Short mmCIF file of C-alpha atoms in Angstrom, two decimals:
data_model
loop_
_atom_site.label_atom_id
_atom_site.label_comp_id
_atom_site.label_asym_id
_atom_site.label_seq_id
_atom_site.Cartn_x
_atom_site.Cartn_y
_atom_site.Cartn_z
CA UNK S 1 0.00 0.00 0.00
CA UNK S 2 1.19 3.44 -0.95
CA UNK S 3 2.20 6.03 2.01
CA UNK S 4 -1.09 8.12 1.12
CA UNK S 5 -3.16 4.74 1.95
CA UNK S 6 -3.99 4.12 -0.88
CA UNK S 7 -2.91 0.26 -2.88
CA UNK S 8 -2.09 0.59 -6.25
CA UNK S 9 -2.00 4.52 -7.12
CA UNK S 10 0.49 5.46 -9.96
CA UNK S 11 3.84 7.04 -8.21
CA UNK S 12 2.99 10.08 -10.29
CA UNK S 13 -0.33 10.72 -9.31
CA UNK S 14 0.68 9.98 -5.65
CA UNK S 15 3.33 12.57 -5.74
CA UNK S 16 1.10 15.41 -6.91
CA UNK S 17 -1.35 14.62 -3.77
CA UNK S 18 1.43 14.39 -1.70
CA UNK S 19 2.51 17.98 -2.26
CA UNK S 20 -0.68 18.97 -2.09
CA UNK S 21 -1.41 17.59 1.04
CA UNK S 22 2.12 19.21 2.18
CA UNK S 23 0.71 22.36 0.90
CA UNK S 24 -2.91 21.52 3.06
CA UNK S 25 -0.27 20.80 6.51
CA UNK S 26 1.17 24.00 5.70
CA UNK S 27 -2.16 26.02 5.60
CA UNK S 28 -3.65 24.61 8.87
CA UNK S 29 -0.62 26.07 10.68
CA UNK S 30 -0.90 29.50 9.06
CA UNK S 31 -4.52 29.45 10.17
CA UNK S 32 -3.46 29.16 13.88
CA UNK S 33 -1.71 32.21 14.71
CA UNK S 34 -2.67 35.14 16.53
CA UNK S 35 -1.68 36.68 19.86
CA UNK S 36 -2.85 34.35 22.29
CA UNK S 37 -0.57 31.36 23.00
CA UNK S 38 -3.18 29.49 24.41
CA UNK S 39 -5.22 29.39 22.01
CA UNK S 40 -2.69 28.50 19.46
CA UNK S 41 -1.60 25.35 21.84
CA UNK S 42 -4.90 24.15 22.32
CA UNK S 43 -5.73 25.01 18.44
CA UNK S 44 -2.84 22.80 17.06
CA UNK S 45 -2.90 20.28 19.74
CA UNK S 46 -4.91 18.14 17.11
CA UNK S 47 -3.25 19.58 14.20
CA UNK S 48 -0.35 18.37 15.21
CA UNK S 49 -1.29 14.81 16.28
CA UNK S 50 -1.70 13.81 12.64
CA UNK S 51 -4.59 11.77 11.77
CA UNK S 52 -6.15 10.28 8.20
CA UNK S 53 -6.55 13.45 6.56
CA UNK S 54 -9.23 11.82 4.36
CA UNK S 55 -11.46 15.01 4.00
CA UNK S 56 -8.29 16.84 2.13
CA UNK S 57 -7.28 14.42 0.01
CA UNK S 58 -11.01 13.61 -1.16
CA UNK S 59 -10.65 17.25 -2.05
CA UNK S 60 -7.53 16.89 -3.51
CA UNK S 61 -8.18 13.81 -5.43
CA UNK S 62 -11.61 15.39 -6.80
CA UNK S 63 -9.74 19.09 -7.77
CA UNK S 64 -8.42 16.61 -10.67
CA UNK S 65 -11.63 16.49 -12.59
CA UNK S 66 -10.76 20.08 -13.13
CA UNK S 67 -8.58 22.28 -12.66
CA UNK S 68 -6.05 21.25 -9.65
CA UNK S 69 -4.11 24.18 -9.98
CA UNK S 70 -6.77 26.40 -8.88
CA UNK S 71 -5.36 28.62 -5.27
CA UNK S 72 -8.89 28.05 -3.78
CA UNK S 73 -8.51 23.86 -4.29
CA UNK S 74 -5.65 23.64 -1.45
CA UNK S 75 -8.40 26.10 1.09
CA UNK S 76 -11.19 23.53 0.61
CA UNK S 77 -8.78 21.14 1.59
CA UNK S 78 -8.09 23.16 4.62
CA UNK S 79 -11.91 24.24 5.52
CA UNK S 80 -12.70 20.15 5.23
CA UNK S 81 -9.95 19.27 7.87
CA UNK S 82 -10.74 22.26 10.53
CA UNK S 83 -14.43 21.70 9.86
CA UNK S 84 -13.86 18.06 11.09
CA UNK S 85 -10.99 19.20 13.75
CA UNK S 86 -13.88 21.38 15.65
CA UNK S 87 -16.33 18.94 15.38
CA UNK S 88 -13.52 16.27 17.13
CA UNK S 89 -12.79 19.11 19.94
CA UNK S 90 -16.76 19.09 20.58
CA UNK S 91 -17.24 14.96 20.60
CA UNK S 92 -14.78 14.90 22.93
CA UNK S 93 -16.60 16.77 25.73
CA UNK S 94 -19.76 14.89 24.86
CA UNK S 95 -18.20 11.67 25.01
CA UNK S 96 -15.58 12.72 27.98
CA UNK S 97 -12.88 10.58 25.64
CA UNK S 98 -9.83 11.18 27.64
CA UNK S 99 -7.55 9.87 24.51
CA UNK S 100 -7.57 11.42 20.83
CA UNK S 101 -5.56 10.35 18.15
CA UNK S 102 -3.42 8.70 20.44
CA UNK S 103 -2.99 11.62 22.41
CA UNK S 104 -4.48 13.18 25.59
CA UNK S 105 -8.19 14.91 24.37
CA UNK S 106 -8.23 18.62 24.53
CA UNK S 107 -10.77 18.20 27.55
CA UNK S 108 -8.99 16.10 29.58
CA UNK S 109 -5.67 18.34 29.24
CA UNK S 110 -7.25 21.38 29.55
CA UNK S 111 -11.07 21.80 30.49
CA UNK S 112 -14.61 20.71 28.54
CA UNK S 113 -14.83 24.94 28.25
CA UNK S 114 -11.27 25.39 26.61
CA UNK S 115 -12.28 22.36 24.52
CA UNK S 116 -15.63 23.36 23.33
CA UNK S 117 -14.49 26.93 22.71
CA UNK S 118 -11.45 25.44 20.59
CA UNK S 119 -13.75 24.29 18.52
CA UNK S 120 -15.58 27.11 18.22
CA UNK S 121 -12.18 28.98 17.26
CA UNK S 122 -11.83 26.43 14.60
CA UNK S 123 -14.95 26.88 12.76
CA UNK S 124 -13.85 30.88 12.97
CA UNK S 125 -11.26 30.01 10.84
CA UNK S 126 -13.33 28.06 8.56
CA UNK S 127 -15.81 31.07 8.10
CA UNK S 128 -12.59 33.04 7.41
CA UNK S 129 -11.52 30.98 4.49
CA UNK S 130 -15.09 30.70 3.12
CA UNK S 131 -15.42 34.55 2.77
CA UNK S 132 -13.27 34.80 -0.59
CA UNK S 133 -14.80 31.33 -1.82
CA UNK S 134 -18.12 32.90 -3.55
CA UNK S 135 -21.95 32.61 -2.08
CA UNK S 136 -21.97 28.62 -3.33
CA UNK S 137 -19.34 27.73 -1.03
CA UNK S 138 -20.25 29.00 1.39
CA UNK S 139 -24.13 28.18 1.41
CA UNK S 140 -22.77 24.57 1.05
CA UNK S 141 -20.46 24.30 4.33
CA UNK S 142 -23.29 25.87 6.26
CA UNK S 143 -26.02 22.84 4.91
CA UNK S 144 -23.31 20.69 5.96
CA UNK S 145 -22.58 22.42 9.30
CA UNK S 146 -26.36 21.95 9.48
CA UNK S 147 -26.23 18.12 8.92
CA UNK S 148 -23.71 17.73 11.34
CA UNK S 149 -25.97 19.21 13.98
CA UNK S 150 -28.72 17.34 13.30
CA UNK S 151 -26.76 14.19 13.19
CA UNK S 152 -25.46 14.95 17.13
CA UNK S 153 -28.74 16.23 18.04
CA UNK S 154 -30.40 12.43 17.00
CA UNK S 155 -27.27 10.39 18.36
CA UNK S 156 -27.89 12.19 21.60
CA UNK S 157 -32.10 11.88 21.21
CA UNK S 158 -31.87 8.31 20.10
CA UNK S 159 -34.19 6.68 18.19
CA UNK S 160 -38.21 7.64 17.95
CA UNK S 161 -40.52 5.25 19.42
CA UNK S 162 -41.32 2.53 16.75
CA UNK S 163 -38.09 3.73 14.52
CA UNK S 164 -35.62 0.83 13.86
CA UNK S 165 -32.26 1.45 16.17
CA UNK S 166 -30.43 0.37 12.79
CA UNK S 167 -31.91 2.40 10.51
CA UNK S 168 -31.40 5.67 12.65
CA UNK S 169 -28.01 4.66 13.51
CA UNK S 170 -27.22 5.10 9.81
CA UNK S 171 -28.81 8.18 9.36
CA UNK S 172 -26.61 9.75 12.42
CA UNK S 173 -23.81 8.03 10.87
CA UNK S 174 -24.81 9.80 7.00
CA UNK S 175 -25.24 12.97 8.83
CA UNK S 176 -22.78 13.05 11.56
CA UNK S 177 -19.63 11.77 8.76
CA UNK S 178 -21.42 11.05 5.40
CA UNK S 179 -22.28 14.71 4.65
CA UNK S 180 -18.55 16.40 5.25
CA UNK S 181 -16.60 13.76 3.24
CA UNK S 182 -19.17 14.27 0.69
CA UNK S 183 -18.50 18.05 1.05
CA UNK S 184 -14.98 17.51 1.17
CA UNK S 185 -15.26 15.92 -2.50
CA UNK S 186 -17.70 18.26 -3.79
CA UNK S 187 -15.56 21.48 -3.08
CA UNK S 188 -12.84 19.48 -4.80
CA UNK S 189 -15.04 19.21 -8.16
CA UNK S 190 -16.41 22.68 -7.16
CA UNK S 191 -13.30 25.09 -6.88
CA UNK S 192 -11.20 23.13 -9.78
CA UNK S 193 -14.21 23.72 -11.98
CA UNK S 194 -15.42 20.24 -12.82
CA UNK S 195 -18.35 19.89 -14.86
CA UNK S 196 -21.47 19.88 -12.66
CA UNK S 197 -22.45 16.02 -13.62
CA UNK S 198 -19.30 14.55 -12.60
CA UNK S 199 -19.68 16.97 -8.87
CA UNK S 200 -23.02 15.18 -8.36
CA UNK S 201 -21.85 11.95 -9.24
CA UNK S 202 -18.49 12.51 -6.19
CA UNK S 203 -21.01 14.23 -3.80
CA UNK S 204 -22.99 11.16 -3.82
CA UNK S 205 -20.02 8.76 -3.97
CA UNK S 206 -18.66 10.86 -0.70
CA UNK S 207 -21.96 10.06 1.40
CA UNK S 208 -21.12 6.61 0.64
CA UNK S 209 -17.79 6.31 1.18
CA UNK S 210 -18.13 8.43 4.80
CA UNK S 211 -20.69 6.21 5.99
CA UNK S 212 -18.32 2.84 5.24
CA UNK S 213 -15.45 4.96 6.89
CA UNK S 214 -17.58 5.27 10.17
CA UNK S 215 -18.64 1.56 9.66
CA UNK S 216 -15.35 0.39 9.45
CA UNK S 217 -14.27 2.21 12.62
CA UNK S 218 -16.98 1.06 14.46
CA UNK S 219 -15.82 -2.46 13.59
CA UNK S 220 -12.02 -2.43 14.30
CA UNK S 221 -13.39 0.05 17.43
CA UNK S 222 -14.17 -3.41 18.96
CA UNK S 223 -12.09 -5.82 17.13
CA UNK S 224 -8.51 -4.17 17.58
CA UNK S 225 -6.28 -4.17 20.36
CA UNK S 226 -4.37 -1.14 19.32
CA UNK S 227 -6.00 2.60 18.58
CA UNK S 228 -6.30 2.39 14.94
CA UNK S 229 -9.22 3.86 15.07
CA UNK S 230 -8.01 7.09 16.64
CA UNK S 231 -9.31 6.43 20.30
CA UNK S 232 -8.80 4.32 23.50
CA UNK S 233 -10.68 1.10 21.95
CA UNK S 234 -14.03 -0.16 23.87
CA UNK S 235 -14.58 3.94 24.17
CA UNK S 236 -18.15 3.51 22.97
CA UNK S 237 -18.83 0.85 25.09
CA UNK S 238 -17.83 3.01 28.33
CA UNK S 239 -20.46 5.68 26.75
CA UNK S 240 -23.13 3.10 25.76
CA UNK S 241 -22.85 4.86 22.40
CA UNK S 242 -25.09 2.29 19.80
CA UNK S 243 -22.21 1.31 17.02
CA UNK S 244 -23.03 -1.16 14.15
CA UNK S 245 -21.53 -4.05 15.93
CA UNK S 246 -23.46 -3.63 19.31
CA UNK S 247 -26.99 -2.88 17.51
CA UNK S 248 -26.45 -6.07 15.56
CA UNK S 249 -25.79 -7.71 18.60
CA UNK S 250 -29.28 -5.60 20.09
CA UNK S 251 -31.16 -6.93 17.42
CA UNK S 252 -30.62 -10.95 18.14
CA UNK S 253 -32.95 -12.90 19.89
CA UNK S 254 -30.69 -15.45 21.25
CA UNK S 255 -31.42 -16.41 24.26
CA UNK S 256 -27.11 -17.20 24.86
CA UNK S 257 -26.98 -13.01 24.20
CA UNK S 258 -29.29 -12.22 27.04
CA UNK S 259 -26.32 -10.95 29.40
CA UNK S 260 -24.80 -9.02 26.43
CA UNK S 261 -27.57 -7.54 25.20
CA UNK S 262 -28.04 -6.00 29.20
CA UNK S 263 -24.62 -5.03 29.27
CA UNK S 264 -24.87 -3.29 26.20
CA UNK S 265 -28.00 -1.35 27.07
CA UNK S 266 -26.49 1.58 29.09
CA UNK S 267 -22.79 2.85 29.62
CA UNK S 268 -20.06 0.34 31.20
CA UNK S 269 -18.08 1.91 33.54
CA UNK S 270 -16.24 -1.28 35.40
CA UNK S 271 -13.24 -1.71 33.27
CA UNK S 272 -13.07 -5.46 33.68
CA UNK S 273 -17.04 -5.90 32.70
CA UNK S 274 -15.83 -3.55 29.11
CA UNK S 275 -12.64 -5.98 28.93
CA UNK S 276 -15.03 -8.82 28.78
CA UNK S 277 -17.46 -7.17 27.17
CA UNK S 278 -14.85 -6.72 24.09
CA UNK S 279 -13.77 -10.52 23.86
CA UNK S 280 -17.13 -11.85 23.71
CA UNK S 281 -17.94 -8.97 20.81
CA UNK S 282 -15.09 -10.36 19.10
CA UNK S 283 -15.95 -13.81 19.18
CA UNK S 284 -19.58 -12.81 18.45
CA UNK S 285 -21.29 -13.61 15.13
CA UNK S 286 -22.46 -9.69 14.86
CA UNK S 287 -18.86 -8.43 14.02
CA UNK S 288 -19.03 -10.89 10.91
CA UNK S 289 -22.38 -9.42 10.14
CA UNK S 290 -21.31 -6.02 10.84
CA UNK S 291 -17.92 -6.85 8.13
CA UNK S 292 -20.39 -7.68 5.66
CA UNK S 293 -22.92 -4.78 5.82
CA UNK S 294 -19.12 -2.71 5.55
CA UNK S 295 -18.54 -4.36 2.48
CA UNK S 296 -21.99 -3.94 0.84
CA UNK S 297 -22.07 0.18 1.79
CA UNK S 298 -18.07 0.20 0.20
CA UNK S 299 -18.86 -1.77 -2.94
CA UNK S 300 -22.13 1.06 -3.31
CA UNK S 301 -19.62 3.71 -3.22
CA UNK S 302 -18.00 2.11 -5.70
CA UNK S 303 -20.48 1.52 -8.04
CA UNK S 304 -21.27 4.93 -7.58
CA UNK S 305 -18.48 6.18 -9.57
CA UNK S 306 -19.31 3.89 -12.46
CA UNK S 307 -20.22 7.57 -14.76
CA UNK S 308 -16.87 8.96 -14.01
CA UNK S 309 -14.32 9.16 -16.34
CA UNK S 310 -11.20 6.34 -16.75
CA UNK S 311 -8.10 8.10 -15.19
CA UNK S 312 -6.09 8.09 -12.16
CA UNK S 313 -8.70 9.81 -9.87
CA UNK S 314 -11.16 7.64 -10.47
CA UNK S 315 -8.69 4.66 -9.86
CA UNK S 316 -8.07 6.55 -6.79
CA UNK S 317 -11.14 7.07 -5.38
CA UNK S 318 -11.90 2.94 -6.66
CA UNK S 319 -8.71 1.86 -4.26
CA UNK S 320 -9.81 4.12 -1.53
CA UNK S 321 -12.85 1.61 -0.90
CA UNK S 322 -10.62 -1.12 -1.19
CA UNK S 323 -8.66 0.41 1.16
CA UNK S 324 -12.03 1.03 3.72
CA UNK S 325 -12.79 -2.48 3.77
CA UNK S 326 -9.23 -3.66 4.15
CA UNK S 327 -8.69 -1.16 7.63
CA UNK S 328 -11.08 -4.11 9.24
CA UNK S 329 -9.92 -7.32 7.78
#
């Protein structure tokens, strides 16, 4: 697999998102200055601890259906990663995740009010950036701003009385990561100057593809020892935060699951009952299921890009769900 993460991209192609992406780095740090040294520490602290950077280089990737050249590509890029950096800062406090990319949480270093008011900073900056992007731009971070809301307000709510737990899971899921990686490729299309059809066509493949990211998280959330996915792993459980793998196991009417499923049903706070809790989910028949529903969401993304043209960004984008399903295998 390529250093970008992606198997089987040409070592051209890869080079010119790789200085692109240097260029995106570069940007995030100019956007953190100021007067205030605490607000630059706290402002970088997840800047600096690294992370996927798969907002950007959707961006990136999707500038090449136009125009990559374009000075307002390599801002998108930028706007898509601080967007999703504030909305990180915020989780945290809701979730009270002490760990964050493998470093201490904002939160937990500072305070929830530093943390939340980070964020805050961050989408600031954002608002900053859009201001010299055009009235398009900027109507379509604040409908995704929107969706990311909406997708907090109904993890928090919880499903509706008679409303399958599954089916609103995956609407929090669209909402909460599905609509800014589908951003993230539409401002790619947008500020390159792609033709409109092919923008549609990687909006809709980016609400795909976000959704199978989240999945896939949720899966090696409880089936790897390390913290691939960018937090201390069982941290849902310790929340009772729903995740694919748990509402599959909700959903069984086993009679053998009737101590899991009670477990499951609330936050677990005894560290030995989560340690537990996380072998018998990964000897369970729902993190098979929840491998296979993966795999059918990544394969849609996939087929979504069947109208876009041969080339190395669509070959891209094509290895980039490989590369989602083979995070969890």
């Amino acid at each position: 697999m390529a250093s970008l993460g992606i198997p089987e991209i040409s070592p051209e192609f890869e080079a010119q998102l790789s200085d692109g992406l240097s260029q995106v780095e570069d940007r995030l740090r100019e956007q953190i200055v100021g007067k205030y040294p605490l607000v630059i520490e706290t402002s970088r602290h997840l800047v600096d601890a690294g992370g996927k950077r798969l907002r950007p280089l959707l961006t990136l990737i999707a500038s090449h259906y136009g125009d990559p050249s374009r000075s307002q590509v390599i801002d998108a890029a930028v706007v898509c990663e601080l967007t999703h950096l504030g909305t990180l800062y915020h989780d945290d406090v809701m979730d009270e995740a002490p760990l964050r990319r493998g470093v201490m949480s904002a939160n937990t270093r500072w305070t929830n009010s530093v943390a939340i008011l980070t964020g805050d900073y961050l989408f600031a900056k954002v608002s900053d950036l859009l201001a010299d992007m055009g009235p398009e731009a900027v109507r379509l971070q604040a409908r995704t701003f929107e969706r990311l809301v909406i997708g907090q307000i109904m993890e928090t709510q919880g499903p509706s009385a008679g409303v399958d737990a599954l089916e609103h899971y995956l609407n929090v899921v669209a909402d909460k990561t599905g609509s800014l990686i589908a951003t993230s490729a539409r401002f790619g299309a947008l500020l390159s100057g792609a033709p409109r059809d092919i923008m549609e066509t990687l909006t809709t493949f980016g609400e795909k593809m976000g959704v199978a990211f989240q999945l896939a998280d949720d899966v090696i959330d409880i089936s790897s020892e390390s913290f691939e996915s960018g937090k201390t792993p069982g941290t849902d459980l310790r929340e009772g935060i729903p995740t694919l793998v748990t509402l599959n196991v909700m959903k069984s009417h086993d009679s053998a699951d009737a101590e899991l499923r009670h477990l499951l049903s609330g936050p677990i706070e005894d560290e030995t009952t989560v340690a537990q809790v996380l072998r018998e989910l990964r000897q369970h028949k729902a993190l098979d299921e929840s491998r296979s529903q993966l795999v059918s969401i990544a394969k849609e993304a996939r087929a979504a890009l069947g109208p876009l043209p041969v080339g190395a960004p669509t070959g891209a984008l094509l290895s980039l769900c490989d590369a989602v399903i083979d995070r969890t295998a």
